[in-house]
């Protein structure tokens, strides 16, 4: 499983479900419909029906089962066609445009890399990050 695609799928699903029942729903639904159009056969019909259920969601209610469902659906779409990442990012940024109090952040590191991330505020270091293994610096 590609970790970056999985994280993007989770962010997109959270954005979609967070938009349900809000003023952002119509735009989120439009963006998701474009993604669903690229699904195949019965999966396309299943996702289209599930998207219609979202239009009846209650404002402010984020259903974790719905997030799980859409995370899996988006991951499958991204796994089949990674070029859809830009379309999923449009869905993710929609969330921040309509809800500025919500930050979306996707971090990843490979190999022995580390991520030091802050969503709000500043990050200060007295000195540079220390290696877990001092021999790595030699």
mmCIF file of C-alpha atoms in Angstrom:
data_model
loop_
_atom_site.group_PDB
_atom_site.id
_atom_site.type_symbol
_atom_site.label_atom_id
_atom_site.label_comp_id
_atom_site.label_asym_id
_atom_site.label_seq_id
_atom_site.Cartn_x
_atom_site.Cartn_y
_atom_site.Cartn_z
ATOM 1 C CA UNK A 1 0.000 0.000 0.000
ATOM 2 C CA UNK A 2 1.381 3.390 -0.930
ATOM 3 C CA UNK A 3 1.373 5.366 2.322
ATOM 4 C CA UNK A 4 1.119 8.765 0.590
ATOM 5 C CA UNK A 5 -1.936 7.688 -1.408
ATOM 6 C CA UNK A 6 -3.499 6.235 1.743
ATOM 7 C CA UNK A 7 -2.968 9.510 3.619
ATOM 8 C CA UNK A 8 -4.356 11.535 0.720
ATOM 9 C CA UNK A 9 -7.390 9.236 0.538
ATOM 10 C CA UNK A 10 -8.002 9.682 4.277
ATOM 11 C CA UNK A 11 -7.729 13.475 3.969
ATOM 12 C CA UNK A 12 -10.095 13.515 1.005
ATOM 13 C CA UNK A 13 -12.608 11.299 2.802
ATOM 14 C CA UNK A 14 -12.480 13.469 5.907
ATOM 15 C CA UNK A 15 -13.012 16.577 3.778
ATOM 16 C CA UNK A 16 -15.953 14.987 1.970
ATOM 17 C CA UNK A 17 -17.676 13.767 5.125
ATOM 18 C CA UNK A 18 -16.976 17.068 6.920
ATOM 19 C CA UNK A 19 -18.701 18.943 4.091
ATOM 20 C CA UNK A 20 -21.881 16.866 4.390
ATOM 21 C CA UNK A 21 -24.720 18.949 5.739
ATOM 22 C CA UNK A 22 -22.803 22.222 5.255
ATOM 23 C CA UNK A 23 -22.728 24.963 2.648
ATOM 24 C CA UNK A 24 -19.687 23.264 1.106
ATOM 25 C CA UNK A 25 -21.622 20.081 0.308
ATOM 26 C CA UNK A 26 -22.668 20.968 -3.248
ATOM 27 C CA UNK A 27 -19.079 21.711 -4.279
ATOM 28 C CA UNK A 28 -17.725 18.645 -2.446
ATOM 29 C CA UNK A 29 -20.373 16.489 -4.108
ATOM 30 C CA UNK A 30 -19.474 17.924 -7.529
ATOM 31 C CA UNK A 31 -15.789 17.182 -6.996
ATOM 32 C CA UNK A 32 -16.476 13.664 -5.722
ATOM 33 C CA UNK A 33 -18.866 12.999 -8.620
ATOM 34 C CA UNK A 34 -16.001 13.746 -10.997
ATOM 35 C CA UNK A 35 -13.852 11.183 -9.223
ATOM 36 C CA UNK A 36 -16.660 8.617 -9.180
ATOM 37 C CA UNK A 37 -17.109 9.030 -12.929
ATOM 38 C CA UNK A 38 -13.687 7.404 -13.313
ATOM 39 C CA UNK A 39 -14.684 4.297 -11.343
ATOM 40 C CA UNK A 40 -15.756 1.168 -13.199
ATOM 41 C CA UNK A 41 -19.076 -0.651 -13.510
ATOM 42 C CA UNK A 42 -20.951 -1.583 -10.363
ATOM 43 C CA UNK A 43 -18.439 0.284 -8.166
ATOM 44 C CA UNK A 44 -19.408 3.531 -9.904
ATOM 45 C CA UNK A 45 -23.098 2.911 -9.176
ATOM 46 C CA UNK A 46 -22.367 1.949 -5.552
ATOM 47 C CA UNK A 47 -20.351 5.137 -4.950
ATOM 48 C CA UNK A 48 -22.932 7.344 -6.675
ATOM 49 C CA UNK A 49 -25.664 5.954 -4.404
ATOM 50 C CA UNK A 50 -23.461 6.423 -1.320
ATOM 51 C CA UNK A 51 -22.794 10.026 -2.348
ATOM 52 C CA UNK A 52 -26.540 10.675 -2.440
ATOM 53 C CA UNK A 53 -26.836 9.402 1.146
ATOM 54 C CA UNK A 54 -24.389 12.126 2.127
ATOM 55 C CA UNK A 55 -26.775 14.850 1.049
ATOM 56 C CA UNK A 56 -28.987 13.958 4.021
ATOM 57 C CA UNK A 57 -26.183 14.190 6.611
ATOM 58 C CA UNK A 58 -26.622 16.412 9.646
ATOM 59 C CA UNK A 59 -24.536 19.571 9.894
ATOM 60 C CA UNK A 60 -21.485 19.046 12.052
ATOM 61 C CA UNK A 61 -21.958 15.288 12.366
ATOM 62 C CA UNK A 62 -18.919 13.388 11.111
ATOM 63 C CA UNK A 63 -19.666 9.690 10.893
ATOM 64 C CA UNK A 64 -16.457 7.653 11.343
ATOM 65 C CA UNK A 65 -17.946 4.772 9.344
ATOM 66 C CA UNK A 66 -18.584 7.154 6.439
ATOM 67 C CA UNK A 67 -14.980 8.383 6.656
ATOM 68 C CA UNK A 68 -13.762 4.761 6.560
ATOM 69 C CA UNK A 69 -15.993 3.967 3.565
ATOM 70 C CA UNK A 70 -14.839 6.998 1.568
ATOM 71 C CA UNK A 71 -11.195 6.502 2.569
ATOM 72 C CA UNK A 72 -11.278 3.002 1.094
ATOM 73 C CA UNK A 73 -13.159 4.179 -2.004
ATOM 74 C CA UNK A 74 -10.713 7.026 -2.640
ATOM 75 C CA UNK A 75 -7.718 4.787 -2.023
ATOM 76 C CA UNK A 76 -9.000 2.283 -4.581
ATOM 77 C CA UNK A 77 -9.514 5.060 -7.131
ATOM 78 C CA UNK A 78 -6.047 6.505 -6.445
ATOM 79 C CA UNK A 79 -4.417 3.085 -6.517
ATOM 80 C CA UNK A 80 -5.919 2.427 -9.939
ATOM 81 C CA UNK A 81 -5.069 5.910 -11.260
ATOM 82 C CA UNK A 82 -2.544 7.959 -9.209
ATOM 83 C CA UNK A 83 -3.126 10.919 -11.546
ATOM 84 C CA UNK A 84 -6.400 11.462 -9.656
ATOM 85 C CA UNK A 85 -4.337 12.828 -6.756
ATOM 86 C CA UNK A 86 -4.833 16.380 -8.041
ATOM 87 C CA UNK A 87 -8.606 15.921 -8.034
ATOM 88 C CA UNK A 88 -8.529 14.537 -4.494
ATOM 89 C CA UNK A 89 -6.352 17.498 -3.425
ATOM 90 C CA UNK A 90 -9.058 19.826 -4.782
ATOM 91 C CA UNK A 91 -11.489 18.084 -2.436
ATOM 92 C CA UNK A 92 -9.057 18.402 0.474
ATOM 93 C CA UNK A 93 -8.475 22.119 -0.128
ATOM 94 C CA UNK A 94 -12.204 22.728 -0.399
ATOM 95 C CA UNK A 95 -12.416 21.804 3.255
ATOM 96 C CA UNK A 96 -9.896 24.425 4.268
ATOM 97 C CA UNK A 97 -11.453 27.075 2.058
ATOM 98 C CA UNK A 98 -14.849 26.736 3.730
ATOM 99 C CA UNK A 99 -13.602 25.853 7.208
ATOM 100 C CA UNK A 100 -10.455 27.865 7.913
ATOM 101 C CA UNK A 101 -10.306 26.458 11.451
ATOM 102 C CA UNK A 102 -9.480 23.025 10.019
ATOM 103 C CA UNK A 103 -5.947 22.318 8.828
ATOM 104 C CA UNK A 104 -5.089 19.605 6.367
ATOM 105 C CA UNK A 105 -1.564 18.293 6.528
ATOM 106 C CA UNK A 106 -0.046 15.291 4.802
ATOM 107 C CA UNK A 107 3.492 14.353 5.884
ATOM 108 C CA UNK A 108 5.619 11.422 4.907
ATOM 109 C CA UNK A 109 9.209 10.320 5.269
ATOM 110 C CA UNK A 110 10.975 7.380 3.687
ATOM 111 C CA UNK A 111 14.009 5.406 4.659
ATOM 112 C CA UNK A 112 15.368 6.777 7.897
ATOM 113 C CA UNK A 113 13.749 10.196 7.400
ATOM 114 C CA UNK A 114 11.846 11.964 10.148
ATOM 115 C CA UNK A 115 9.052 14.496 9.964
ATOM 116 C CA UNK A 116 8.809 17.385 12.409
ATOM 117 C CA UNK A 117 5.470 19.049 11.717
ATOM 118 C CA UNK A 118 3.347 21.776 13.270
ATOM 119 C CA UNK A 119 -0.189 22.607 12.155
ATOM 120 C CA UNK A 120 -0.631 25.884 14.000
ATOM 121 C CA UNK A 121 2.115 28.089 15.383
ATOM 122 C CA UNK A 122 5.871 27.873 15.199
ATOM 123 C CA UNK A 123 8.365 25.119 15.699
ATOM 124 C CA UNK A 124 11.608 26.083 17.426
ATOM 125 C CA UNK A 125 14.855 24.134 17.695
ATOM 126 C CA UNK A 126 17.675 24.988 20.107
ATOM 127 C CA UNK A 127 19.888 23.170 17.602
ATOM 128 C CA UNK A 128 19.279 20.951 14.595
ATOM 129 C CA UNK A 129 17.455 17.642 15.065
ATOM 130 C CA UNK A 130 19.746 14.955 16.431
ATOM 131 C CA UNK A 131 20.143 11.687 14.630
ATOM 132 C CA UNK A 132 18.811 8.594 16.354
ATOM 133 C CA UNK A 133 22.112 6.957 15.540
ATOM 134 C CA UNK A 134 25.159 9.203 15.871
ATOM 135 C CA UNK A 135 27.028 7.017 13.373
ATOM 136 C CA UNK A 136 24.616 8.222 10.653
ATOM 137 C CA UNK A 137 26.284 11.649 10.824
ATOM 138 C CA UNK A 138 29.826 10.284 10.365
#
